[in-house]
PDB file of C-alpha atoms in Angstrom:
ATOM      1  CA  UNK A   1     134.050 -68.738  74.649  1.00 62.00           C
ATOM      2  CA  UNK A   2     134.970 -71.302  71.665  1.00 67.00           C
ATOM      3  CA  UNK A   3     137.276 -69.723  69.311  1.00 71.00           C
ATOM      4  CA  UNK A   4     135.488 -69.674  65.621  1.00 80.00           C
ATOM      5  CA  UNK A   5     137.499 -72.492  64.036  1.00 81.00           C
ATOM      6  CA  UNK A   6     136.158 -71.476  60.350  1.00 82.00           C
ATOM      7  CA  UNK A   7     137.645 -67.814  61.192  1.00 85.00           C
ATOM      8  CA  UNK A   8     141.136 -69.960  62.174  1.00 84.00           C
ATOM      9  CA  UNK A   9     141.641 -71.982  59.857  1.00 84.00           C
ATOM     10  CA  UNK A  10     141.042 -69.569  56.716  1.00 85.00           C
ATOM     11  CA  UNK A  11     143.685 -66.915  58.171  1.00 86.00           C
ATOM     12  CA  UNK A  12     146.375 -69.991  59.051  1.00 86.00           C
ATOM     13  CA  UNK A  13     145.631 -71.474  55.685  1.00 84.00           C
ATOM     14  CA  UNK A  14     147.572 -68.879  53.478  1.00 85.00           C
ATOM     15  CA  UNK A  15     150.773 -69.799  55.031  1.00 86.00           C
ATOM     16  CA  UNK A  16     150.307 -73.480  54.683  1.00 85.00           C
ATOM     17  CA  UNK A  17     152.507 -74.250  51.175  1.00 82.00           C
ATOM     18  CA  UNK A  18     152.207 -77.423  48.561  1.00 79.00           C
ATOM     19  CA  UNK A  19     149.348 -79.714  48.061  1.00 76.00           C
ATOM     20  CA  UNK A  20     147.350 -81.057  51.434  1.00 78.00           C
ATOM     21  CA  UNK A  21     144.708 -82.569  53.009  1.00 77.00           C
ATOM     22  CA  UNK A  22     143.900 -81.815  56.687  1.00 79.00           C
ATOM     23  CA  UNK A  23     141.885 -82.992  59.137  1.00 77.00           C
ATOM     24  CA  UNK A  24     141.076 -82.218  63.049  1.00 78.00           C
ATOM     25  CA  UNK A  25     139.137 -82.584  65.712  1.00 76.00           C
ATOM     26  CA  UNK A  26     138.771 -79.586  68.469  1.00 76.00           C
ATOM     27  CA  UNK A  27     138.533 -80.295  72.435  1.00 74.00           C
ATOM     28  CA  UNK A  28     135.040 -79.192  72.330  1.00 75.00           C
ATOM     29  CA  UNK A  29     134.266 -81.538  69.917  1.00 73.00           C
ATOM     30  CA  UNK A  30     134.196 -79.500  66.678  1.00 76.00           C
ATOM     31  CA  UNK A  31     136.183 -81.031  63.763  1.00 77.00           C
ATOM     32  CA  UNK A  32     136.927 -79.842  60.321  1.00 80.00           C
ATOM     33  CA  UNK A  33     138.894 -81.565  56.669  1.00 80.00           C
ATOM     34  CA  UNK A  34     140.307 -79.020  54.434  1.00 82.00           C
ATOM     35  CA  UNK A  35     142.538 -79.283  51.513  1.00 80.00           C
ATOM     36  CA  UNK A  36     144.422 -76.714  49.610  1.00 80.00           C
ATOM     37  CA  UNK A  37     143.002 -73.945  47.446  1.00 77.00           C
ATOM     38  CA  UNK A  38     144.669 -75.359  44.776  1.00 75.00           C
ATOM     39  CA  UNK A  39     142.837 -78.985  44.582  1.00 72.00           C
ATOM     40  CA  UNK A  40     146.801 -80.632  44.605  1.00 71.00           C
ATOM     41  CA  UNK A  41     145.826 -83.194  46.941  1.00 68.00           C
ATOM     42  CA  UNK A  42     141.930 -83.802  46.538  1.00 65.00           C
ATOM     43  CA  UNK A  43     139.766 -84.698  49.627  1.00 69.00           C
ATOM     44  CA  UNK A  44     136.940 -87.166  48.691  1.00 67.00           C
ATOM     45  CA  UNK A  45     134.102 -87.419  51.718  1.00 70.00           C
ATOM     46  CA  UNK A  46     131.153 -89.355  52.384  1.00 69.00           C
ATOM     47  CA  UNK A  47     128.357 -87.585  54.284  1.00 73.00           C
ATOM     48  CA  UNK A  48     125.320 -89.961  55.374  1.00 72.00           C
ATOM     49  CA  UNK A  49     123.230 -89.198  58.638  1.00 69.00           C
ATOM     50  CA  UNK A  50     125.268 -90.547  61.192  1.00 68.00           C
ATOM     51  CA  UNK A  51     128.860 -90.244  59.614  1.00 68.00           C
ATOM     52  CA  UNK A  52     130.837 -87.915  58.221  1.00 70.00           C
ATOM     53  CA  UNK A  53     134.000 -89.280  56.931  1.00 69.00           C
ATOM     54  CA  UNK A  54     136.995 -87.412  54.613  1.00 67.00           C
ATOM     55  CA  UNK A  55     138.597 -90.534  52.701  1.00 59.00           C
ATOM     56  CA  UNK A  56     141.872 -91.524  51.825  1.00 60.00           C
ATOM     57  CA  UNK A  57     144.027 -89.862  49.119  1.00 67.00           C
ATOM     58  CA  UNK A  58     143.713 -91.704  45.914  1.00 75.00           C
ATOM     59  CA  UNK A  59     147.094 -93.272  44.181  1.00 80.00           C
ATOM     60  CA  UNK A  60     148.682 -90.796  41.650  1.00 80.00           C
ATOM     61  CA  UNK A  61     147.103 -91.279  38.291  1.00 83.00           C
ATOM     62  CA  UNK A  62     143.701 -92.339  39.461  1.00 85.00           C
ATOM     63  CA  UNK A  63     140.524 -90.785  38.310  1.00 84.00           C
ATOM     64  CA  UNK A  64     136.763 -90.946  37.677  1.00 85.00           C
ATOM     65  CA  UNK A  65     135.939 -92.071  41.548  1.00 84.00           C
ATOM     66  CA  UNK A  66     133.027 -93.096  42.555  1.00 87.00           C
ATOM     67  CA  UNK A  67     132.096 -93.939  46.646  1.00 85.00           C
ATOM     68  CA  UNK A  68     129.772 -95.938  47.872  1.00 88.00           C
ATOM     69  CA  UNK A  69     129.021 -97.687  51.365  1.00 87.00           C
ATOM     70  CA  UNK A  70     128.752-101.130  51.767  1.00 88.00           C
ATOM     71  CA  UNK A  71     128.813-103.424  54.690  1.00 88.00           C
ATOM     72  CA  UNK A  72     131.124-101.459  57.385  1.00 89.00           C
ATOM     73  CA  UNK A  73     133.053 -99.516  54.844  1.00 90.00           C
ATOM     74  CA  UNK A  74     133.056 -97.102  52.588  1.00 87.00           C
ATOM     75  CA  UNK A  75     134.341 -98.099  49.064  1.00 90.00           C
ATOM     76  CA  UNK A  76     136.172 -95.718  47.186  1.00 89.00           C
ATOM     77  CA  UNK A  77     136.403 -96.976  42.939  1.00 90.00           C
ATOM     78  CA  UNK A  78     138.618 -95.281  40.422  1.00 90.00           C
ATOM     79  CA  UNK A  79     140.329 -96.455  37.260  1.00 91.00           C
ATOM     80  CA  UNK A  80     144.350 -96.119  36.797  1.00 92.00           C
ATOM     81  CA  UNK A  81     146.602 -97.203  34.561  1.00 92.00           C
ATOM     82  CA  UNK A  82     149.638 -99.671  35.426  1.00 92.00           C
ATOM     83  CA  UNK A  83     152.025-101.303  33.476  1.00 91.00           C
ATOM     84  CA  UNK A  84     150.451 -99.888  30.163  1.00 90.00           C
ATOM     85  CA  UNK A  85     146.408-101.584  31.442  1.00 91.00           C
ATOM     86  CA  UNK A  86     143.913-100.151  32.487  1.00 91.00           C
ATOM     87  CA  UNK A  87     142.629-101.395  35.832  1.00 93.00           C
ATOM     88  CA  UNK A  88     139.250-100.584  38.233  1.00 93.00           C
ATOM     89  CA  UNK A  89     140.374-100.874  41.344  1.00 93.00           C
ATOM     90  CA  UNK A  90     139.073-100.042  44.865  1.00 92.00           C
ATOM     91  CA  UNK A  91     140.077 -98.799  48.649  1.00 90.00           C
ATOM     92  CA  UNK A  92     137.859 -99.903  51.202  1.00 90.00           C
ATOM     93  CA  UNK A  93     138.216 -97.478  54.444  1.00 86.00           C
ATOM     94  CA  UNK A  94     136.441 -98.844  57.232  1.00 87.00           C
ATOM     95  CA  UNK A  95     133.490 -96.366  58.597  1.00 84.00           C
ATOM     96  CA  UNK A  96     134.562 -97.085  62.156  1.00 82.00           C
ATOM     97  CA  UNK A  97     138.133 -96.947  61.834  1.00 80.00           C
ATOM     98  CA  UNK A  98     138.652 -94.407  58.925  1.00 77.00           C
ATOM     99  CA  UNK A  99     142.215 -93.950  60.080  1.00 75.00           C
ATOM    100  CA  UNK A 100     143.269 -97.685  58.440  1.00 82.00           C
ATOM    101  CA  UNK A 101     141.771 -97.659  54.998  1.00 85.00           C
ATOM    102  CA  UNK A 102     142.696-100.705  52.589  1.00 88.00           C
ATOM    103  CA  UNK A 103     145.587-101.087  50.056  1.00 89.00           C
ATOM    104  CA  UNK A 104     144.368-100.570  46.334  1.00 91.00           C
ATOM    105  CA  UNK A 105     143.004-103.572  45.453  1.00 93.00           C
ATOM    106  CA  UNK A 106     141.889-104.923  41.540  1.00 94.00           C
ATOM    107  CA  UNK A 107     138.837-105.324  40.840  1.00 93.00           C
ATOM    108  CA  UNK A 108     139.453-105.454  37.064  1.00 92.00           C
ATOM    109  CA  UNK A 109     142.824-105.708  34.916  1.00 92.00           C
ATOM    110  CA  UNK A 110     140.899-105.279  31.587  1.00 90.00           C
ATOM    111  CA  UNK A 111     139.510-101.976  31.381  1.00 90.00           C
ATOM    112  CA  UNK A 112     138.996-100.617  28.053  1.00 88.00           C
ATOM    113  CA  UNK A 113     140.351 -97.055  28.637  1.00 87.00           C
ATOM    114  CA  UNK A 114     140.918 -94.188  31.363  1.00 87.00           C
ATOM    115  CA  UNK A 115     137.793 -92.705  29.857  1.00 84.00           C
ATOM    116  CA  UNK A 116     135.442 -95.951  29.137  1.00 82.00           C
ATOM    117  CA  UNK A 117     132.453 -95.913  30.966  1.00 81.00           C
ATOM    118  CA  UNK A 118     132.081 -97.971  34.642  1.00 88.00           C
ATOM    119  CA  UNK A 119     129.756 -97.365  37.317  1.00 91.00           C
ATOM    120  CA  UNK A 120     128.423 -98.722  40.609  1.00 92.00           C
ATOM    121  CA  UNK A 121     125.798 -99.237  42.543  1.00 92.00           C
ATOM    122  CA  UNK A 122     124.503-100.612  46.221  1.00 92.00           C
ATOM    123  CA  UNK A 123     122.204-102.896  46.907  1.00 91.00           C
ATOM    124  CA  UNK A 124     120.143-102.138  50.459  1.00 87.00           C
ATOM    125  CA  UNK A 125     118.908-105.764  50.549  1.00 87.00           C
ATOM    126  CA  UNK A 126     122.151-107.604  50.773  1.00 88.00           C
ATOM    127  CA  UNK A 127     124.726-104.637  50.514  1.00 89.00           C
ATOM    128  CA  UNK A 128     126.549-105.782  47.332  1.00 92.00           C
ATOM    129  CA  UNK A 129     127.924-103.521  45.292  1.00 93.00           C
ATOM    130  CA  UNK A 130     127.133-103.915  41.744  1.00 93.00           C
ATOM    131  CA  UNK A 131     129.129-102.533  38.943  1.00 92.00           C
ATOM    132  CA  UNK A 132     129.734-102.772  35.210  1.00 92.00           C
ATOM    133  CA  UNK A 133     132.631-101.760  33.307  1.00 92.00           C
ATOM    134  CA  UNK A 134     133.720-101.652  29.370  1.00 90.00           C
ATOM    135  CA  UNK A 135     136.261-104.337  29.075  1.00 89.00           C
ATOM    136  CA  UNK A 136     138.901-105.248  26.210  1.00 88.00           C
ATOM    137  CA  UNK A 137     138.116-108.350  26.880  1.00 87.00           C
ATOM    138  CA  UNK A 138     137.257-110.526  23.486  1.00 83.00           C
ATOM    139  CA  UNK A 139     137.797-107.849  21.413  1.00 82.00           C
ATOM    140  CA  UNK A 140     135.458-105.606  23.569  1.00 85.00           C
ATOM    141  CA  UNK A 141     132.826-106.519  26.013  1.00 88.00           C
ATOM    142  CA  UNK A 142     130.575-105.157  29.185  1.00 91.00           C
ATOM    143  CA  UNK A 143     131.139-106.807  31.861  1.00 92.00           C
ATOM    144  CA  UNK A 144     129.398-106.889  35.678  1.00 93.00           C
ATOM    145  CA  UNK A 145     130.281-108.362  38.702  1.00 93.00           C
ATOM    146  CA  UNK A 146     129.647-107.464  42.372  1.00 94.00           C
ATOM    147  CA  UNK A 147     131.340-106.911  45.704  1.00 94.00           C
ATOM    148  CA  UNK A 148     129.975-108.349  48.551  1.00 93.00           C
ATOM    149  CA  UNK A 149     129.795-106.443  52.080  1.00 92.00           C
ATOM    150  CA  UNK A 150     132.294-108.729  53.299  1.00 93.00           C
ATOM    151  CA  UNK A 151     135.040-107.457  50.135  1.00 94.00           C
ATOM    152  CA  UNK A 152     133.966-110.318  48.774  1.00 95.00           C
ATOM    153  CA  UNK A 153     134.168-109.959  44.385  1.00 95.00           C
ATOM    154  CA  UNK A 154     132.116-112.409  42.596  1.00 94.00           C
ATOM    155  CA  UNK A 155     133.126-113.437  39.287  1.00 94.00           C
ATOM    156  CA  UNK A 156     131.895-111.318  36.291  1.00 93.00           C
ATOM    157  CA  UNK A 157     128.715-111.843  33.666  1.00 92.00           C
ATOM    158  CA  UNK A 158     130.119-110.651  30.714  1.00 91.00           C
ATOM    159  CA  UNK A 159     127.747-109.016  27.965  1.00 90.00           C
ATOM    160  CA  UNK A 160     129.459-109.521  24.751  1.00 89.00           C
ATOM    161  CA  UNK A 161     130.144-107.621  21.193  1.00 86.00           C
ATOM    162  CA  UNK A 162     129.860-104.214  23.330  1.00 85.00           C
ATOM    163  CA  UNK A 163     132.025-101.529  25.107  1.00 83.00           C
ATOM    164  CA  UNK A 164     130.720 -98.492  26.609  1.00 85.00           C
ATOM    165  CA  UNK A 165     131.694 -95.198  26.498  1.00 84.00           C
ATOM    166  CA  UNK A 166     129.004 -94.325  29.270  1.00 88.00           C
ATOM    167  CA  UNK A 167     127.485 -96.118  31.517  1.00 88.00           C
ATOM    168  CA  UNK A 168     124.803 -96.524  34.521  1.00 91.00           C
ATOM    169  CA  UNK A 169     123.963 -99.019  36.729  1.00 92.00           C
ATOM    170  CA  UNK A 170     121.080 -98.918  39.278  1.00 91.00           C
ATOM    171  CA  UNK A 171     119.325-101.834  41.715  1.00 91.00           C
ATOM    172  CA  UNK A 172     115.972-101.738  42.201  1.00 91.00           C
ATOM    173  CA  UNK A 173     115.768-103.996  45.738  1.00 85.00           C
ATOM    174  CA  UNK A 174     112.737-106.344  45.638  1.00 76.00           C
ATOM    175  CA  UNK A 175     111.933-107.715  48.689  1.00 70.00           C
ATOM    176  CA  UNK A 176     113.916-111.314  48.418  1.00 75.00           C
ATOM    177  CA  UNK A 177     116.872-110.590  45.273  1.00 82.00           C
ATOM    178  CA  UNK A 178     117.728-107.257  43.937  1.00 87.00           C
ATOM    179  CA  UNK A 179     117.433-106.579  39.668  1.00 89.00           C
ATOM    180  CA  UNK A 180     120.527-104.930  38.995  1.00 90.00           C
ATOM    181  CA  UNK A 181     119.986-102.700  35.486  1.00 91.00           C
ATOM    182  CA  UNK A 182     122.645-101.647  33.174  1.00 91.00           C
ATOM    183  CA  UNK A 183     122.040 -98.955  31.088  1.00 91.00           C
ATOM    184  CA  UNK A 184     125.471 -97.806  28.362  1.00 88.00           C
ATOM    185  CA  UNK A 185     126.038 -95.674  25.504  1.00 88.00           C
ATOM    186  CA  UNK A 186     128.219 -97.185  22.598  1.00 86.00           C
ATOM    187  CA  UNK A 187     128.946 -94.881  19.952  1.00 84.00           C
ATOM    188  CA  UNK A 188     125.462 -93.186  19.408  1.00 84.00           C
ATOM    189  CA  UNK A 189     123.170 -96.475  20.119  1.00 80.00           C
ATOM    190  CA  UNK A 190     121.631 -96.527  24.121  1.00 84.00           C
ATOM    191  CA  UNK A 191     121.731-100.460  25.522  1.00 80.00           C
ATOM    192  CA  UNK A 192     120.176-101.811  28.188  1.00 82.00           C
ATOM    193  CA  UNK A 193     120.592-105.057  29.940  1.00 80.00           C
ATOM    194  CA  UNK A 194     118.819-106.459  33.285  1.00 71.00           C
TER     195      UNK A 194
END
């Protein structure tokens, strides 16, 4: 007889009170991550074949996150503004020890805004994780840099007289060096770089 933890959980859960995230794993090996009905504290999660892993919270006043995996961690990116900048930073949590995830680190201090576009993408050749962002840089720029698998960042290519409002970034992995492609929306005019 194994209790039905869904059942459990959803009549405990109305006396929980304030904004939380909750995970748990069940002698019989059934585990669970819940937050509250309310979406106070939001619970980001990575699903692949093998892992299933609920990530850390995200600093107050971050937004637009993106995950990807890379190397032996999962990398969670979000833009948040400090000291009056705009910054794209990461957390790295570590897919075999999810329970020690990174400090927010910079991966930009020049973001253009909290709603510029900025995206990423993962190379399966060499697991670098590409991205591209809309800078202020220069009076406004795109630029795109990579981290490595290792947390490695690489310095940035910067694509100039441009910002983005969107923007996309794919990797199409030939067999010795991946093409990373940028695709961004200015205004009403579609780029594309390679």
């Amino acid at each position: 007889n194994h209790p039905n933890i869904i059942n459990v959980l959803k009549s405990a859960a109305p006396l929980f009170d304030g904004g939380y995230t909750i995970g748990g794993l069940v002698g019989n090996g059934f585990s669970f991550v819940m937050r509250d009905a309310h979406g106070i504290r939001p619970a980001y999660y990575y699903i692949d074949g093998e892992v299933i892993v609920a990530a850390t919270a995200l600093p107050t006043g971050a937004s637009l996150a993106r995950v990807v995996t890379t190397g032996a961690y999962f990398v969670i990116t979000f833009v948040i503004t400090i000291s009056s900048a705009v910054h794209l930073q990461y957390i790295a949590v570590p897919i075999y020890n999810p329970q020690t995830p990174s400090v927010a680190t910079d991966i930009a201090l020049d973001v253009s805004s909290m709603t510029s576009g900025y995206d990423i993408a993962v190379s399966k050749n060499n697991g670098n994780a590409y991205f591209a962002y809309s800078s202020t840089f220069s009076g406004g720029t795109v630029k795109v840099a990579y981290l490595t698998s290792t947390l490695t960042l690489s310095a940035p290519y910067i694509i100039t007289g441009h910002t983005a409002d969107l923007m996309s970034v794919s990797v199409d992995d030939y067999p010795t060096n991946p093409v990373v492609y940028i695709a961004f929306v200015q205004g009403t005019t579609v780029y594309q770089a390679v």
